[in-house]
Amino acid sequence: MQRRRFLIAAGWGSAGLLLPTPSHASLAPPPKEAGSPWPILEAALTRLLPADGDGPGAEDLGAVGYLRRALDGPRLNPDDRDLVLNGAGWLDDAARQEAGAAFTALPPAEQDAVLATIEQSPAGERWLARLLDFLLEAVLADPVYGGNPSGLGWRWLHHRPGFPRPTADNTCDQLAARWRA
């Protein structure tokens, strides 16, 4: 419950500062092949904002789809992309060392314990903070950017979006490209 309250408070405090940066990359589900970071990232996001009956969870909010689009975005710092993707591997390594199994194979309580362990290192804390940034964006961004399907996050927070809202042909990236042209 503390994570959920933190996310709500941080969301309201950060709502005016968030500018989505994703491109119009495919909304196809993330790949599930061996070695892919996406199942690990999906499991980590799910633990950061679980569907606990008190509101939507990361999966309900399309957080991993939003994260995938954001990481493919042209304006994202490549260091952030590397941090998030490499962090999935670090998390899985830590799970194997601490609990003897892949992160995605662990029950939720053990996943939480592994997340708490990696939070103790500066790199782990930075990785988790960046994941939370993307998670908040998935809750607050306009659905056109790939998260917050049908405004689910807005309804949960009792938020009314501003006007005009972006359209698929009028996103931040497209406006920036037109401005440069």
mmCIF file of C-alpha atoms in Angstrom:
data_model
loop_
_atom_site.group_PDB
_atom_site.id
_atom_site.type_symbol
_atom_site.label_atom_id
_atom_site.label_comp_id
_atom_site.label_asym_id
_atom_site.label_seq_id
_atom_site.Cartn_x
_atom_site.Cartn_y
_atom_site.Cartn_z
ATOM 1 C CA MET A 1 0.000 0.000 0.000
ATOM 2 C CA GLN A 2 2.890 2.387 0.655
ATOM 3 C CA ARG A 3 4.102 2.118 -2.962
ATOM 4 C CA ARG A 4 0.644 2.970 -4.245
ATOM 5 C CA ARG A 5 0.364 6.028 -1.970
ATOM 6 C CA PHE A 6 3.855 7.112 -3.023
ATOM 7 C CA LEU A 7 2.921 6.797 -6.696
ATOM 8 C CA ILE A 8 -0.271 8.784 -6.240
ATOM 9 C CA ALA A 9 1.530 11.562 -4.339
ATOM 10 C CA ALA A 10 4.442 11.620 -6.761
ATOM 11 C CA GLY A 11 2.071 11.587 -9.694
ATOM 12 C CA TRP A 12 0.194 14.639 -8.529
ATOM 13 C CA GLY A 13 3.416 16.407 -7.634
ATOM 14 C CA SER A 14 5.026 15.604 -10.968
ATOM 15 C CA ALA A 15 2.058 15.790 -13.320
ATOM 16 C CA GLY A 16 2.950 19.211 -14.640
ATOM 17 C CA LEU A 17 6.568 18.258 -15.233
ATOM 18 C CA LEU A 18 6.030 15.109 -17.257
ATOM 19 C CA LEU A 19 6.384 15.427 -20.984
ATOM 20 C CA PRO A 20 6.103 12.077 -22.712
ATOM 21 C CA THR A 21 8.992 11.278 -25.039
ATOM 22 C CA PRO A 22 8.006 8.074 -26.823
ATOM 23 C CA SER A 23 7.941 7.661 -30.564
ATOM 24 C CA HIS A 24 5.233 5.971 -32.545
ATOM 25 C CA ALA A 25 6.933 2.584 -32.301
ATOM 26 C CA SER A 26 4.875 -0.558 -32.602
ATOM 27 C CA LEU A 27 2.437 -1.321 -29.820
ATOM 28 C CA ALA A 28 3.004 -5.040 -30.350
ATOM 29 C CA PRO A 29 3.580 -6.983 -27.144
ATOM 30 C CA PRO A 30 7.220 -7.061 -26.067
ATOM 31 C CA PRO A 31 9.174 -10.067 -27.309
ATOM 32 C CA LYS A 32 9.252 -13.084 -24.998
ATOM 33 C CA GLU A 33 12.331 -14.839 -26.438
ATOM 34 C CA ALA A 34 15.090 -16.125 -24.181
ATOM 35 C CA GLY A 35 17.370 -13.377 -22.973
ATOM 36 C CA SER A 36 14.789 -10.668 -23.580
ATOM 37 C CA PRO A 37 14.662 -8.016 -20.847
ATOM 38 C CA TRP A 38 10.918 -7.433 -21.341
ATOM 39 C CA PRO A 39 9.485 -10.216 -19.158
ATOM 40 C CA ILE A 40 11.832 -9.139 -16.352
ATOM 41 C CA LEU A 41 10.883 -5.474 -16.751
ATOM 42 C CA GLU A 42 7.198 -6.386 -16.850
ATOM 43 C CA ALA A 43 7.547 -8.397 -13.629
ATOM 44 C CA ALA A 44 9.472 -5.566 -11.923
ATOM 45 C CA LEU A 45 6.876 -2.955 -12.941
ATOM 46 C CA THR A 46 4.138 -5.269 -11.693
ATOM 47 C CA ARG A 47 5.824 -5.463 -8.288
ATOM 48 C CA LEU A 48 6.282 -1.678 -8.171
ATOM 49 C CA LEU A 49 2.578 -1.129 -8.825
ATOM 50 C CA PRO A 50 0.660 -4.366 -8.224
ATOM 51 C CA ALA A 51 -3.015 -4.748 -8.990
ATOM 52 C CA ASP A 52 -4.082 -5.055 -5.362
ATOM 53 C CA GLY A 53 -7.743 -4.104 -5.541
ATOM 54 C CA ASP A 54 -7.036 -0.497 -4.559
ATOM 55 C CA GLY A 55 -6.587 0.670 -8.124
ATOM 56 C CA PRO A 56 -5.088 -0.417 -11.419
ATOM 57 C CA GLY A 57 -1.724 -2.111 -11.521
ATOM 58 C CA ALA A 58 1.162 -1.662 -13.921
ATOM 59 C CA GLU A 59 -0.226 -4.329 -16.231
ATOM 60 C CA ASP A 60 -3.663 -2.650 -16.330
ATOM 61 C CA LEU A 61 -1.987 0.661 -17.155
ATOM 62 C CA GLY A 62 0.054 -0.751 -20.043
ATOM 63 C CA ALA A 63 3.288 0.202 -18.286
ATOM 64 C CA VAL A 64 5.562 -2.219 -20.129
ATOM 65 C CA GLY A 65 4.150 -1.151 -23.512
ATOM 66 C CA TYR A 66 4.654 2.479 -22.578
ATOM 67 C CA LEU A 67 8.200 1.713 -21.400
ATOM 68 C CA ARG A 68 8.997 -0.055 -24.655
ATOM 69 C CA ARG A 69 7.797 2.926 -26.702
ATOM 70 C CA ALA A 70 9.619 5.373 -24.473
ATOM 71 C CA LEU A 71 12.891 3.462 -24.788
ATOM 72 C CA ASP A 72 12.505 3.521 -28.573
ATOM 73 C CA GLY A 73 11.875 7.289 -28.520
ATOM 74 C CA PRO A 74 14.291 9.529 -30.406
ATOM 75 C CA ARG A 75 14.652 12.057 -27.577
ATOM 76 C CA LEU A 76 15.493 9.554 -24.841
ATOM 77 C CA ASN A 77 18.992 9.745 -23.463
ATOM 78 C CA PRO A 78 20.802 6.571 -24.640
ATOM 79 C CA ASP A 79 22.280 6.229 -21.148
ATOM 80 C CA ASP A 80 18.746 5.908 -19.722
ATOM 81 C CA ARG A 81 17.891 3.264 -22.323
ATOM 82 C CA ASP A 82 21.029 1.315 -21.423
ATOM 83 C CA LEU A 83 20.372 1.681 -17.694
ATOM 84 C CA VAL A 84 16.840 0.300 -17.948
ATOM 85 C CA LEU A 85 17.673 -2.568 -20.287
ATOM 86 C CA ASN A 86 20.896 -3.558 -18.505
ATOM 87 C CA GLY A 87 19.134 -3.239 -15.161
ATOM 88 C CA ALA A 88 16.798 -6.066 -16.144
ATOM 89 C CA GLY A 89 19.815 -8.324 -16.476
ATOM 90 C CA TRP A 90 21.246 -7.128 -13.161
ATOM 91 C CA LEU A 91 17.912 -7.827 -11.477
ATOM 92 C CA ASP A 92 17.739 -11.311 -12.934
ATOM 93 C CA ASP A 93 21.351 -12.018 -11.869
ATOM 94 C CA ALA A 94 20.576 -10.793 -8.349
ATOM 95 C CA ALA A 95 17.489 -13.034 -8.189
ATOM 96 C CA ARG A 96 19.517 -16.060 -9.249
ATOM 97 C CA GLN A 97 22.207 -15.297 -6.655
ATOM 98 C CA GLU A 98 19.832 -14.437 -3.816
ATOM 99 C CA ALA A 99 16.929 -16.806 -4.445
ATOM 100 C CA GLY A 100 18.323 -19.388 -6.841
ATOM 101 C CA ALA A 101 15.866 -18.711 -9.677
ATOM 102 C CA ALA A 102 15.112 -16.228 -12.436
ATOM 103 C CA PHE A 103 13.294 -13.098 -11.247
ATOM 104 C CA THR A 104 10.208 -13.959 -13.291
ATOM 105 C CA ALA A 105 10.040 -17.444 -11.704
ATOM 106 C CA LEU A 106 9.964 -16.140 -8.127
ATOM 107 C CA PRO A 107 6.775 -15.629 -6.123
ATOM 108 C CA PRO A 108 5.857 -11.978 -5.481
ATOM 109 C CA ALA A 109 7.250 -11.865 -1.922
ATOM 110 C CA GLU A 110 10.646 -13.100 -3.102
ATOM 111 C CA GLN A 111 10.595 -10.667 -6.022
ATOM 112 C CA ASP A 112 9.993 -7.863 -3.508
ATOM 113 C CA ALA A 113 12.937 -9.086 -1.432
ATOM 114 C CA VAL A 114 15.246 -9.049 -4.470
ATOM 115 C CA LEU A 115 14.053 -5.548 -5.405
ATOM 116 C CA ALA A 116 14.730 -4.400 -1.831
ATOM 117 C CA THR A 117 18.238 -5.864 -2.048
ATOM 118 C CA ILE A 118 19.150 -4.125 -5.293
ATOM 119 C CA GLU A 119 17.707 -0.868 -3.961
ATOM 120 C CA GLN A 120 20.570 -0.836 -1.437
ATOM 121 C CA SER A 121 23.168 -0.119 -4.142
ATOM 122 C CA PRO A 122 23.446 3.296 -5.842
ATOM 123 C CA ALA A 123 23.056 1.700 -9.294
ATOM 124 C CA GLY A 124 20.050 -0.329 -8.173
ATOM 125 C CA GLU A 125 18.431 2.701 -6.568
ATOM 126 C CA ARG A 126 19.002 4.714 -9.760
ATOM 127 C CA TRP A 127 17.530 1.898 -11.882
ATOM 128 C CA LEU A 128 14.428 1.617 -9.696
ATOM 129 C CA ALA A 129 13.981 5.405 -9.686
ATOM 130 C CA ARG A 130 14.088 5.464 -13.484
ATOM 131 C CA LEU A 131 11.550 2.621 -13.671
ATOM 132 C CA LEU A 132 9.280 4.580 -11.334
ATOM 133 C CA ASP A 133 9.647 7.632 -13.607
ATOM 134 C CA PHE A 134 8.428 5.592 -16.575
ATOM 135 C CA LEU A 135 5.682 4.026 -14.471
ATOM 136 C CA LEU A 136 4.386 7.460 -13.468
ATOM 137 C CA GLU A 137 4.466 8.534 -17.102
ATOM 138 C CA ALA A 138 2.438 5.437 -18.021
ATOM 139 C CA VAL A 139 -0.164 6.464 -15.425
ATOM 140 C CA LEU A 140 -0.289 10.141 -16.379
ATOM 141 C CA ALA A 141 0.492 10.409 -20.088
ATOM 142 C CA ASP A 142 -2.178 10.688 -22.712
ATOM 143 C CA PRO A 143 -3.174 7.228 -23.989
ATOM 144 C CA VAL A 144 -1.885 8.202 -27.445
ATOM 145 C CA TYR A 145 1.625 7.585 -26.049
ATOM 146 C CA GLY A 146 0.974 3.923 -25.277
ATOM 147 C CA GLY A 147 0.132 3.775 -21.576
ATOM 148 C CA ASN A 148 -2.909 4.778 -19.536
ATOM 149 C CA PRO A 149 -5.366 2.900 -21.788
ATOM 150 C CA SER A 150 -8.684 4.716 -22.172
ATOM 151 C CA GLY A 151 -7.561 7.162 -19.474
ATOM 152 C CA LEU A 152 -7.613 4.474 -16.762
ATOM 153 C CA GLY A 153 -4.867 6.173 -14.748
ATOM 154 C CA TRP A 154 -6.637 9.510 -14.990
ATOM 155 C CA ARG A 155 -9.900 8.025 -13.751
ATOM 156 C CA TRP A 156 -8.080 6.332 -10.877
ATOM 157 C CA LEU A 157 -6.547 9.679 -9.863
ATOM 158 C CA HIS A 158 -9.746 11.644 -10.585
ATOM 159 C CA HIS A 159 -7.814 13.717 -13.122
ATOM 160 C CA ARG A 160 -9.292 15.607 -16.026
ATOM 161 C CA PRO A 161 -6.869 15.922 -18.947
ATOM 162 C CA GLY A 162 -6.125 19.284 -20.472
ATOM 163 C CA PHE A 163 -7.388 20.475 -23.797
ATOM 164 C CA PRO A 164 -6.535 20.032 -26.570
ATOM 165 C CA ARG A 165 -5.330 16.479 -26.199
ATOM 166 C CA PRO A 166 -2.778 15.093 -28.642
ATOM 167 C CA THR A 167 -3.880 12.866 -31.476
ATOM 168 C CA ALA A 168 -1.915 10.133 -33.241
ATOM 169 C CA ASP A 169 -0.937 12.757 -35.850
ATOM 170 C CA ASN A 170 -0.161 15.456 -33.307
ATOM 171 C CA THR A 171 2.224 14.020 -30.674
ATOM 172 C CA CYS A 172 5.250 15.705 -29.125
ATOM 173 C CA ASP A 173 7.654 13.931 -31.486
ATOM 174 C CA GLN A 174 5.632 14.740 -34.577
ATOM 175 C CA LEU A 175 5.265 18.385 -33.594
ATOM 176 C CA ALA A 176 9.016 18.606 -32.966
ATOM 177 C CA ALA A 177 9.746 17.047 -36.389
ATOM 178 C CA ARG A 178 7.430 19.537 -38.100
ATOM 179 C CA TRP A 179 9.024 22.390 -36.175
ATOM 180 C CA ARG A 180 12.506 21.319 -37.347
ATOM 181 C CA ALA A 181 11.358 20.942 -40.984
#
